[in-house]
Amino acid sequence: MTIQGKLHVKYDTKQVSDRFRKREFVIEYADNPMYPQYVTFQLVQDKCEQLDAFQEGAMIQVDFDLRGRSWQSPQGETRYFNSLDAWRLAPVQVAAAPPAGDMPPPPPPPDAVDVTQMSDEDDLPF
């Protein structure tokens, strides 16, 4: 899966165990700009360093896998957890809009009437 958004927060790498480490970060996803969503992702193991190349506020693309698992408590209750495991980060190139003065006017539609070629005489009754 892929998502694009603004890097909102990046956290330090956490050493969870002697053989496992992870790093979390938050993307501001603005599918609807009036209601942006803040989505937490994690990078694991050797992927943690990918985040060093980006500053907070940068537009990035995140390729990730959706993971889910269940856990049973000692009391017998089953709980479910989800995680978004990022595996590749890439910068998003924002295309700059050309200046408005440099754009030529749009061509007229093919069936448009050239009003400069019309005579002042008109046959309307009013």
Short mmCIF file of N, CA, C and O in Angstrom, two decimals:
data_model
loop_
_atom_site.label_atom_id
_atom_site.label_comp_id
_atom_site.label_asym_id
_atom_site.label_seq_id
_atom_site.Cartn_x
_atom_site.Cartn_y
_atom_site.Cartn_z
N MET A 1 0.84 -1.16 0.00
CA MET A 1 0.00 0.00 0.00
C MET A 1 0.89 1.23 0.00
O MET A 1 2.02 1.17 0.47
N THR A 2 0.35 2.33 -0.50
CA THR A 2 1.11 3.57 -0.59
C THR A 2 0.25 4.74 -0.14
O THR A 2 -0.95 4.77 -0.42
N ILE A 3 0.88 5.69 0.52
CA ILE A 3 0.20 6.91 0.95
C ILE A 3 1.18 8.06 0.82
O ILE A 3 2.39 7.87 0.96
N GLN A 4 0.66 9.26 0.55
CA GLN A 4 1.48 10.46 0.51
C GLN A 4 0.95 11.44 1.54
O GLN A 4 -0.26 11.56 1.72
N GLY A 5 1.86 12.13 2.19
CA GLY A 5 1.45 13.12 3.17
C GLY A 5 2.64 13.88 3.70
O GLY A 5 3.78 13.66 3.30
N LYS A 6 2.35 14.78 4.63
CA LYS A 6 3.40 15.60 5.23
C LYS A 6 3.92 14.91 6.48
O LYS A 6 3.13 14.44 7.32
N LEU A 7 5.24 14.83 6.61
CA LEU A 7 5.86 14.26 7.81
C LEU A 7 5.58 15.20 8.96
O LEU A 7 6.09 16.32 9.01
N HIS A 8 4.73 14.78 9.88
CA HIS A 8 4.29 15.63 10.98
C HIS A 8 5.22 15.51 12.18
O HIS A 8 5.64 16.52 12.74
N VAL A 9 5.54 14.29 12.59
CA VAL A 9 6.41 14.04 13.74
C VAL A 9 7.26 12.81 13.44
O VAL A 9 6.78 11.84 12.87
N LYS A 10 8.53 12.87 13.85
CA LYS A 10 9.36 11.67 13.79
C LYS A 10 9.98 11.47 15.17
O LYS A 10 10.41 12.41 15.82
N TYR A 11 9.98 10.22 15.61
CA TYR A 11 10.47 9.87 16.94
C TYR A 11 11.83 9.19 16.82
O TYR A 11 12.23 8.73 15.76
N ASP A 12 12.51 9.10 17.95
CA ASP A 12 13.79 8.40 18.01
C ASP A 12 13.58 6.90 17.91
O ASP A 12 12.51 6.38 18.23
N THR A 13 14.64 6.21 17.52
CA THR A 13 14.62 4.75 17.43
C THR A 13 14.60 4.17 18.85
O THR A 13 15.32 4.63 19.72
N LYS A 14 13.75 3.17 19.06
CA LYS A 14 13.66 2.49 20.36
C LYS A 14 14.20 1.07 20.21
O LYS A 14 13.79 0.34 19.30
N GLN A 15 15.08 0.69 21.10
CA GLN A 15 15.61 -0.67 21.14
C GLN A 15 14.65 -1.48 22.02
O GLN A 15 14.70 -1.41 23.24
N VAL A 16 13.75 -2.25 21.41
CA VAL A 16 12.71 -2.99 22.12
C VAL A 16 13.31 -4.19 22.84
O VAL A 16 12.95 -4.48 23.98
N SER A 17 14.22 -4.89 22.17
CA SER A 17 14.95 -6.01 22.78
C SER A 17 16.35 -5.99 22.20
O SER A 17 16.67 -5.14 21.36
N ASP A 18 17.19 -6.91 22.62
CA ASP A 18 18.56 -6.90 22.10
C ASP A 18 18.63 -7.23 20.60
O ASP A 18 19.62 -6.96 19.95
N ARG A 19 17.55 -7.77 20.03
CA ARG A 19 17.55 -8.11 18.60
C ARG A 19 16.47 -7.39 17.79
O ARG A 19 16.28 -7.68 16.62
N PHE A 20 15.74 -6.47 18.43
CA PHE A 20 14.64 -5.81 17.72
C PHE A 20 14.60 -4.33 18.08
O PHE A 20 14.65 -3.95 19.25
N ARG A 21 14.50 -3.48 17.03
CA ARG A 21 14.35 -2.05 17.24
C ARG A 21 13.31 -1.50 16.27
O ARG A 21 13.07 -2.07 15.20
N LYS A 22 12.68 -0.39 16.67
CA LYS A 22 11.67 0.22 15.81
C LYS A 22 11.71 1.73 15.97
O LYS A 22 12.22 2.26 16.97
N ARG A 23 11.16 2.41 14.96
CA ARG A 23 11.09 3.87 14.98
C ARG A 23 9.73 4.27 14.43
O ARG A 23 9.34 3.84 13.34
N GLU A 24 9.02 5.10 15.16
CA GLU A 24 7.69 5.53 14.75
C GLU A 24 7.74 6.95 14.19
O GLU A 24 8.61 7.74 14.53
N PHE A 25 6.77 7.23 13.31
CA PHE A 25 6.61 8.58 12.77
C PHE A 25 5.14 8.77 12.40
O PHE A 25 4.38 7.82 12.27
N VAL A 26 4.75 10.04 12.26
CA VAL A 26 3.36 10.39 11.99
C VAL A 26 3.29 11.18 10.69
O VAL A 26 4.06 12.12 10.47
N ILE A 27 2.36 10.77 9.84
CA ILE A 27 2.09 11.45 8.57
C ILE A 27 0.76 12.19 8.69
O ILE A 27 -0.22 11.64 9.18
N GLU A 28 0.76 13.44 8.25
CA GLU A 28 -0.50 14.18 8.13
C GLU A 28 -1.05 13.89 6.74
O GLU A 28 -0.51 14.32 5.73
N TYR A 29 -2.13 13.13 6.70
CA TYR A 29 -2.76 12.71 5.45
C TYR A 29 -3.98 13.60 5.24
O TYR A 29 -4.91 13.59 6.04
N ALA A 30 -3.98 14.37 4.15
CA ALA A 30 -5.04 15.35 3.92
C ALA A 30 -5.84 15.00 2.68
O ALA A 30 -5.87 15.75 1.71
N ASP A 31 -6.48 13.84 2.68
CA ASP A 31 -7.38 13.48 1.58
C ASP A 31 -8.46 14.54 1.47
O ASP A 31 -8.84 14.95 0.39
N ASN A 32 -8.98 14.97 2.60
CA ASN A 32 -9.89 16.09 2.68
C ASN A 32 -9.18 17.15 3.52
O ASN A 32 -9.04 16.98 4.73
N PRO A 33 -8.70 18.25 2.91
CA PRO A 33 -7.89 19.24 3.64
C PRO A 33 -8.59 19.84 4.86
O PRO A 33 -7.93 20.32 5.76
N MET A 34 -9.91 19.82 4.88
CA MET A 34 -10.61 20.36 6.05
C MET A 34 -10.49 19.45 7.27
O MET A 34 -10.63 19.90 8.40
N TYR A 35 -10.25 18.16 7.03
CA TYR A 35 -10.17 17.19 8.13
C TYR A 35 -8.94 16.30 7.95
O TYR A 35 -9.06 15.13 7.61
N PRO A 36 -7.74 16.85 8.18
CA PRO A 36 -6.54 16.01 8.00
C PRO A 36 -6.51 14.89 9.02
O PRO A 36 -7.02 15.03 10.14
N GLN A 37 -5.93 13.78 8.62
CA GLN A 37 -5.79 12.61 9.49
C GLN A 37 -4.32 12.46 9.85
O GLN A 37 -3.44 12.69 9.02
N TYR A 38 -4.05 12.08 11.08
CA TYR A 38 -2.69 11.87 11.55
C TYR A 38 -2.50 10.37 11.76
O TYR A 38 -3.12 9.78 12.64
N VAL A 39 -1.66 9.77 10.92
CA VAL A 39 -1.51 8.32 10.87
C VAL A 39 -0.10 7.96 11.34
O VAL A 39 0.88 8.48 10.83
N THR A 40 -0.02 7.02 12.31
CA THR A 40 1.26 6.57 12.84
C THR A 40 1.75 5.34 12.10
O THR A 40 1.00 4.38 11.93
N PHE A 41 3.01 5.38 11.68
CA PHE A 41 3.67 4.26 11.01
C PHE A 41 4.88 3.85 11.85
O PHE A 41 5.33 4.61 12.70
N GLN A 42 5.41 2.68 11.56
CA GLN A 42 6.65 2.27 12.20
C GLN A 42 7.60 1.68 11.17
O GLN A 42 7.19 1.07 10.20
N LEU A 43 8.88 1.94 11.40
CA LEU A 43 9.97 1.33 10.66
C LEU A 43 10.65 0.37 11.61
O LEU A 43 10.76 0.66 12.80
N VAL A 44 11.09 -0.78 11.13
CA VAL A 44 11.73 -1.75 12.01
C VAL A 44 13.11 -2.14 11.47
O VAL A 44 13.37 -2.07 10.27
N GLN A 45 13.95 -2.56 12.41
CA GLN A 45 15.28 -3.09 12.14
C GLN A 45 16.12 -2.13 11.28
O GLN A 45 16.26 -0.96 11.63
N ASP A 46 16.63 -2.58 10.15
CA ASP A 46 17.53 -1.77 9.32
C ASP A 46 16.80 -0.67 8.56
O ASP A 46 17.44 0.18 7.93
N LYS A 47 15.49 -0.62 8.60
CA LYS A 47 14.72 0.42 7.91
C LYS A 47 14.65 1.72 8.72
O LYS A 47 14.27 2.76 8.18
N CYS A 48 15.00 1.68 10.00
CA CYS A 48 14.87 2.84 10.88
C CYS A 48 15.62 4.07 10.37
O CYS A 48 15.17 5.20 10.54
N GLU A 49 16.76 3.87 9.74
CA GLU A 49 17.59 4.98 9.29
C GLU A 49 16.99 5.74 8.11
O GLU A 49 17.42 6.86 7.82
N GLN A 50 16.03 5.17 7.42
CA GLN A 50 15.43 5.86 6.27
C GLN A 50 14.86 7.21 6.65
O GLN A 50 14.87 8.15 5.87
N LEU A 51 14.36 7.32 7.86
CA LEU A 51 13.69 8.54 8.32
C LEU A 51 14.68 9.70 8.50
O LEU A 51 14.28 10.86 8.47
N ASP A 52 15.97 9.38 8.68
CA ASP A 52 16.97 10.43 8.89
C ASP A 52 17.07 11.38 7.71
O ASP A 52 17.47 12.53 7.86
N ALA A 53 16.72 10.94 6.52
CA ALA A 53 16.83 11.76 5.31
C ALA A 53 15.75 12.82 5.18
O ALA A 53 15.80 13.65 4.27
N PHE A 54 14.76 12.84 6.09
CA PHE A 54 13.62 13.73 5.95
C PHE A 54 13.47 14.63 7.18
O PHE A 54 13.70 14.19 8.31
N GLN A 55 13.06 15.86 6.93
CA GLN A 55 12.77 16.81 7.99
C GLN A 55 11.26 16.85 8.22
O GLN A 55 10.48 16.62 7.29
N GLU A 56 10.85 17.16 9.44
CA GLU A 56 9.43 17.34 9.70
C GLU A 56 8.91 18.45 8.80
O GLU A 56 9.57 19.46 8.60
N GLY A 57 7.73 18.24 8.22
CA GLY A 57 7.15 19.19 7.28
C GLY A 57 7.35 18.80 5.83
O GLY A 57 6.70 19.35 4.94
N ALA A 58 8.24 17.85 5.56
CA ALA A 58 8.50 17.41 4.19
C ALA A 58 7.36 16.53 3.69
O ALA A 58 6.76 15.77 4.45
N MET A 59 7.08 16.65 2.41
CA MET A 59 6.10 15.77 1.78
C MET A 59 6.80 14.47 1.40
O MET A 59 7.83 14.50 0.73
N ILE A 60 6.24 13.34 1.86
CA ILE A 60 6.86 12.05 1.58
C ILE A 60 5.82 11.03 1.13
O ILE A 60 4.63 11.18 1.39
N GLN A 61 6.32 10.03 0.45
CA GLN A 61 5.50 8.87 0.07
C GLN A 61 5.95 7.71 0.93
O GLN A 61 7.14 7.46 1.08
N VAL A 62 4.98 7.00 1.50
CA VAL A 62 5.27 5.87 2.38
C VAL A 62 4.68 4.61 1.75
O VAL A 62 3.49 4.55 1.47
N ASP A 63 5.54 3.63 1.49
CA ASP A 63 5.09 2.30 1.07
C ASP A 63 5.07 1.45 2.34
O ASP A 63 6.06 1.42 3.08
N PHE A 64 3.94 0.77 2.59
CA PHE A 64 3.79 0.08 3.86
C PHE A 64 2.93 -1.16 3.72
O PHE A 64 2.23 -1.35 2.73
N ASP A 65 3.02 -2.01 4.74
CA ASP A 65 2.17 -3.19 4.87
C ASP A 65 1.27 -3.01 6.07
O ASP A 65 1.70 -2.50 7.12
N LEU A 66 0.03 -3.44 5.95
CA LEU A 66 -0.91 -3.44 7.06
C LEU A 66 -0.80 -4.77 7.77
O LEU A 66 -0.95 -5.83 7.15
N ARG A 67 -0.50 -4.74 9.06
CA ARG A 67 -0.32 -5.96 9.85
C ARG A 67 -1.36 -6.00 10.96
O ARG A 67 -1.72 -4.97 11.52
N GLY A 68 -1.82 -7.19 11.29
CA GLY A 68 -2.76 -7.38 12.39
C GLY A 68 -2.44 -8.65 13.14
O GLY A 68 -1.93 -9.61 12.56
N ARG A 69 -2.71 -8.65 14.43
CA ARG A 69 -2.44 -9.84 15.24
C ARG A 69 -3.40 -9.87 16.41
O ARG A 69 -3.99 -8.86 16.79
N SER A 70 -3.52 -11.04 16.99
CA SER A 70 -4.36 -11.18 18.18
C SER A 70 -3.48 -11.56 19.37
O SER A 70 -2.38 -12.09 19.22
N TRP A 71 -3.98 -11.28 20.55
CA TRP A 71 -3.27 -11.58 21.78
C TRP A 71 -4.30 -12.00 22.82
O TRP A 71 -5.35 -11.37 22.94
N GLN A 72 -4.01 -13.04 23.53
CA GLN A 72 -4.93 -13.50 24.56
C GLN A 72 -4.34 -13.20 25.93
O GLN A 72 -3.21 -13.61 26.24
N SER A 73 -5.10 -12.49 26.73
CA SER A 73 -4.64 -12.11 28.07
C SER A 73 -4.70 -13.32 29.00
O SER A 73 -5.37 -14.32 28.70
N PRO A 74 -4.01 -13.25 30.14
CA PRO A 74 -4.09 -14.35 31.11
C PRO A 74 -5.53 -14.61 31.60
O PRO A 74 -5.85 -15.71 32.03
N GLN A 75 -6.40 -13.61 31.50
CA GLN A 75 -7.80 -13.77 31.90
C GLN A 75 -8.64 -14.40 30.80
O GLN A 75 -9.85 -14.61 30.98
N GLY A 76 -8.04 -14.69 29.65
CA GLY A 76 -8.75 -15.33 28.55
C GLY A 76 -9.38 -14.37 27.56
O GLY A 76 -10.02 -14.79 26.60
N GLU A 77 -9.20 -13.08 27.75
CA GLU A 77 -9.75 -12.08 26.84
C GLU A 77 -8.85 -11.95 25.61
O GLU A 77 -7.63 -11.84 25.73
N THR A 78 -9.45 -11.97 24.42
CA THR A 78 -8.68 -11.82 23.19
C THR A 78 -8.72 -10.37 22.74
O THR A 78 -9.78 -9.76 22.67
N ARG A 79 -7.54 -9.81 22.46
CA ARG A 79 -7.40 -8.44 21.98
C ARG A 79 -6.77 -8.47 20.60
O ARG A 79 -5.99 -9.37 20.28
N TYR A 80 -7.09 -7.49 19.78
CA TYR A 80 -6.55 -7.40 18.42
C TYR A 80 -5.79 -6.09 18.26
O TYR A 80 -6.22 -5.05 18.74
N PHE A 81 -4.66 -6.17 17.56
CA PHE A 81 -3.80 -5.01 17.35
C PHE A 81 -3.47 -4.89 15.87
O PHE A 81 -3.32 -5.89 15.17
N ASN A 82 -3.32 -3.64 15.42
CA ASN A 82 -2.94 -3.35 14.04
C ASN A 82 -1.66 -2.52 14.05
O ASN A 82 -1.41 -1.75 14.98
N SER A 83 -0.87 -2.66 13.00
CA SER A 83 0.29 -1.79 12.82
C SER A 83 0.48 -1.54 11.33
O SER A 83 0.10 -2.35 10.49
N LEU A 84 1.05 -0.39 11.04
CA LEU A 84 1.37 0.00 9.67
C LEU A 84 2.88 -0.02 9.57
O LEU A 84 3.56 0.87 10.08
N ASP A 85 3.42 -1.06 8.95
CA ASP A 85 4.86 -1.26 8.85
C ASP A 85 5.39 -0.67 7.55
O ASP A 85 5.19 -1.24 6.47
N ALA A 86 6.05 0.48 7.66
CA ALA A 86 6.63 1.13 6.49
C ALA A 86 7.88 0.37 6.06
O ALA A 86 8.64 -0.10 6.89
N TRP A 87 8.08 0.25 4.77
CA TRP A 87 9.27 -0.42 4.28
C TRP A 87 10.04 0.44 3.29
O TRP A 87 11.18 0.16 2.96
N ARG A 88 9.44 1.53 2.80
CA ARG A 88 10.17 2.45 1.92
C ARG A 88 9.60 3.85 2.07
O ARG A 88 8.38 4.04 2.10
N LEU A 89 10.50 4.84 2.16
CA LEU A 89 10.12 6.25 2.20
C LEU A 89 10.77 6.94 1.01
O LEU A 89 11.92 6.66 0.68
N ALA A 90 10.03 7.84 0.38
CA ALA A 90 10.55 8.57 -0.77
C ALA A 90 10.01 10.00 -0.73
O ALA A 90 8.87 10.22 -0.31
N PRO A 91 10.81 10.97 -1.19
CA PRO A 91 10.30 12.34 -1.24
C PRO A 91 9.25 12.49 -2.33
O PRO A 91 9.28 11.78 -3.34
N VAL A 92 8.30 13.38 -2.10
CA VAL A 92 7.27 13.69 -3.10
C VAL A 92 7.69 14.99 -3.76
O VAL A 92 7.92 15.99 -3.09
N GLN A 93 7.82 14.97 -5.07
CA GLN A 93 8.17 16.17 -5.82
C GLN A 93 6.90 16.96 -6.08
O GLN A 93 6.02 16.50 -6.79
N VAL A 94 6.79 18.12 -5.48
CA VAL A 94 5.62 18.97 -5.67
C VAL A 94 5.87 19.82 -6.90
O VAL A 94 6.85 20.57 -6.96
N ALA A 95 5.02 19.68 -7.90
CA ALA A 95 5.18 20.43 -9.15
C ALA A 95 4.82 21.89 -8.92
O ALA A 95 3.77 22.21 -8.37
N ALA A 96 5.71 22.77 -9.32
CA ALA A 96 5.46 24.20 -9.20
C ALA A 96 4.56 24.65 -10.35
O ALA A 96 4.76 24.27 -11.49
N ALA A 97 3.58 25.47 -10.02
CA ALA A 97 2.68 25.98 -11.04
C ALA A 97 3.38 27.07 -11.84
O ALA A 97 4.08 27.91 -11.27
N PRO A 98 3.23 27.10 -13.16
CA PRO A 98 3.87 28.15 -13.96
C PRO A 98 3.21 29.49 -13.65
O PRO A 98 2.03 29.54 -13.31
N PRO A 99 3.96 30.59 -13.75
CA PRO A 99 3.36 31.90 -13.51
C PRO A 99 2.20 32.16 -14.45
O PRO A 99 2.24 31.78 -15.62
N ALA A 100 1.18 32.82 -13.97
CA ALA A 100 -0.05 33.02 -14.76
C ALA A 100 0.20 33.85 -16.01
O ALA A 100 -0.44 33.66 -17.03
N GLY A 101 1.14 34.81 -15.97
CA GLY A 101 1.40 35.67 -17.13
C GLY A 101 2.07 34.94 -18.27
O GLY A 101 2.06 35.41 -19.40
N ASP A 102 2.70 33.82 -18.02
CA ASP A 102 3.42 33.09 -19.06
C ASP A 102 2.54 32.12 -19.85
O ASP A 102 3.00 31.55 -20.82
N MET A 103 1.32 31.94 -19.43
CA MET A 103 0.46 30.97 -20.09
C MET A 103 -0.31 31.64 -21.22
O MET A 103 -0.90 32.70 -21.04
N PRO A 104 -0.33 31.04 -22.41
CA PRO A 104 -1.12 31.61 -23.51
C PRO A 104 -2.61 31.41 -23.23
O PRO A 104 -2.99 30.50 -22.49
N PRO A 105 -3.45 32.26 -23.84
CA PRO A 105 -4.88 32.07 -23.62
C PRO A 105 -5.35 30.76 -24.26
O PRO A 105 -4.75 30.30 -25.24
N PRO A 106 -6.39 30.17 -23.71
CA PRO A 106 -6.86 28.91 -24.29
C PRO A 106 -7.44 29.14 -25.68
O PRO A 106 -7.99 30.21 -25.96
N PRO A 107 -7.34 28.17 -26.57
CA PRO A 107 -7.90 28.34 -27.92
C PRO A 107 -9.44 28.34 -27.84
O PRO A 107 -10.02 27.72 -26.96
N PRO A 108 -10.07 29.04 -28.79
CA PRO A 108 -11.53 29.05 -28.77
C PRO A 108 -12.07 27.69 -29.19
O PRO A 108 -11.40 26.92 -29.86
N PRO A 109 -13.30 27.39 -28.77
CA PRO A 109 -13.90 26.13 -29.20
C PRO A 109 -14.04 26.12 -30.72
O PRO A 109 -14.14 27.17 -31.36
N PRO A 110 -14.06 24.94 -31.35
CA PRO A 110 -14.08 24.85 -32.82
C PRO A 110 -15.29 25.52 -33.45
O PRO A 110 -15.19 26.02 -34.57
N ASP A 111 -16.42 25.59 -32.78
CA ASP A 111 -17.61 26.16 -33.39
C ASP A 111 -17.89 27.58 -32.87
O ASP A 111 -19.00 28.08 -32.99
N ALA A 112 -16.90 28.26 -32.37
CA ALA A 112 -17.09 29.60 -31.83
C ALA A 112 -17.29 30.61 -32.96
O ALA A 112 -16.70 30.49 -34.04
N VAL A 113 -18.08 31.63 -32.69
CA VAL A 113 -18.35 32.69 -33.66
C VAL A 113 -17.38 33.83 -33.38
O VAL A 113 -17.23 34.26 -32.24
N ASP A 114 -16.72 34.33 -34.43
CA ASP A 114 -15.81 35.47 -34.28
C ASP A 114 -16.63 36.74 -34.31
O ASP A 114 -17.09 37.17 -35.37
N VAL A 115 -16.83 37.38 -33.17
CA VAL A 115 -17.69 38.56 -33.08
C VAL A 115 -17.08 39.77 -33.78
O VAL A 115 -17.79 40.71 -34.11
N THR A 116 -15.80 39.78 -34.02
CA THR A 116 -15.18 40.91 -34.73
C THR A 116 -15.57 40.92 -36.20
O THR A 116 -15.45 41.94 -36.87
N GLN A 117 -16.03 39.81 -36.75
CA GLN A 117 -16.41 39.72 -38.15
C GLN A 117 -17.91 39.98 -38.36
O GLN A 117 -18.39 39.95 -39.48
N MET A 118 -18.64 40.23 -37.29
CA MET A 118 -20.08 40.45 -37.41
C MET A 118 -20.36 41.91 -37.77
O MET A 118 -19.65 42.81 -37.36
N SER A 119 -21.44 42.15 -38.53
CA SER A 119 -21.82 43.52 -38.90
C SER A 119 -22.65 44.13 -37.79
O SER A 119 -23.18 43.43 -36.92
N ASP A 120 -22.76 45.45 -37.81
CA ASP A 120 -23.54 46.14 -36.79
C ASP A 120 -25.03 46.00 -37.05
O ASP A 120 -25.85 46.30 -36.19
N GLU A 121 -25.41 45.62 -38.27
CA GLU A 121 -26.82 45.45 -38.58
C GLU A 121 -27.31 44.20 -37.88
O GLU A 121 -26.65 43.17 -37.88
N ASP A 122 -28.45 44.34 -37.29
CA ASP A 122 -29.00 43.12 -36.72
C ASP A 122 -30.45 43.03 -37.07
O ASP A 122 -31.14 44.02 -37.29
N ASP A 123 -30.93 41.84 -37.20
CA ASP A 123 -32.29 41.63 -37.66
C ASP A 123 -33.25 41.32 -36.52
O ASP A 123 -34.32 40.79 -36.75
N LEU A 124 -32.87 41.67 -35.31
CA LEU A 124 -33.75 41.44 -34.18
C LEU A 124 -34.82 42.51 -34.14
O LEU A 124 -34.55 43.69 -34.40
N PRO A 125 -36.06 42.15 -33.80
CA PRO A 125 -37.15 43.14 -33.84
C PRO A 125 -37.15 44.10 -32.65
O PRO A 125 -38.00 44.97 -32.57
N PHE A 126 -36.28 44.02 -31.75
CA PHE A 126 -36.29 44.95 -30.60
C PHE A 126 -34.99 45.67 -30.45
O PHE A 126 -33.97 45.41 -30.98
#
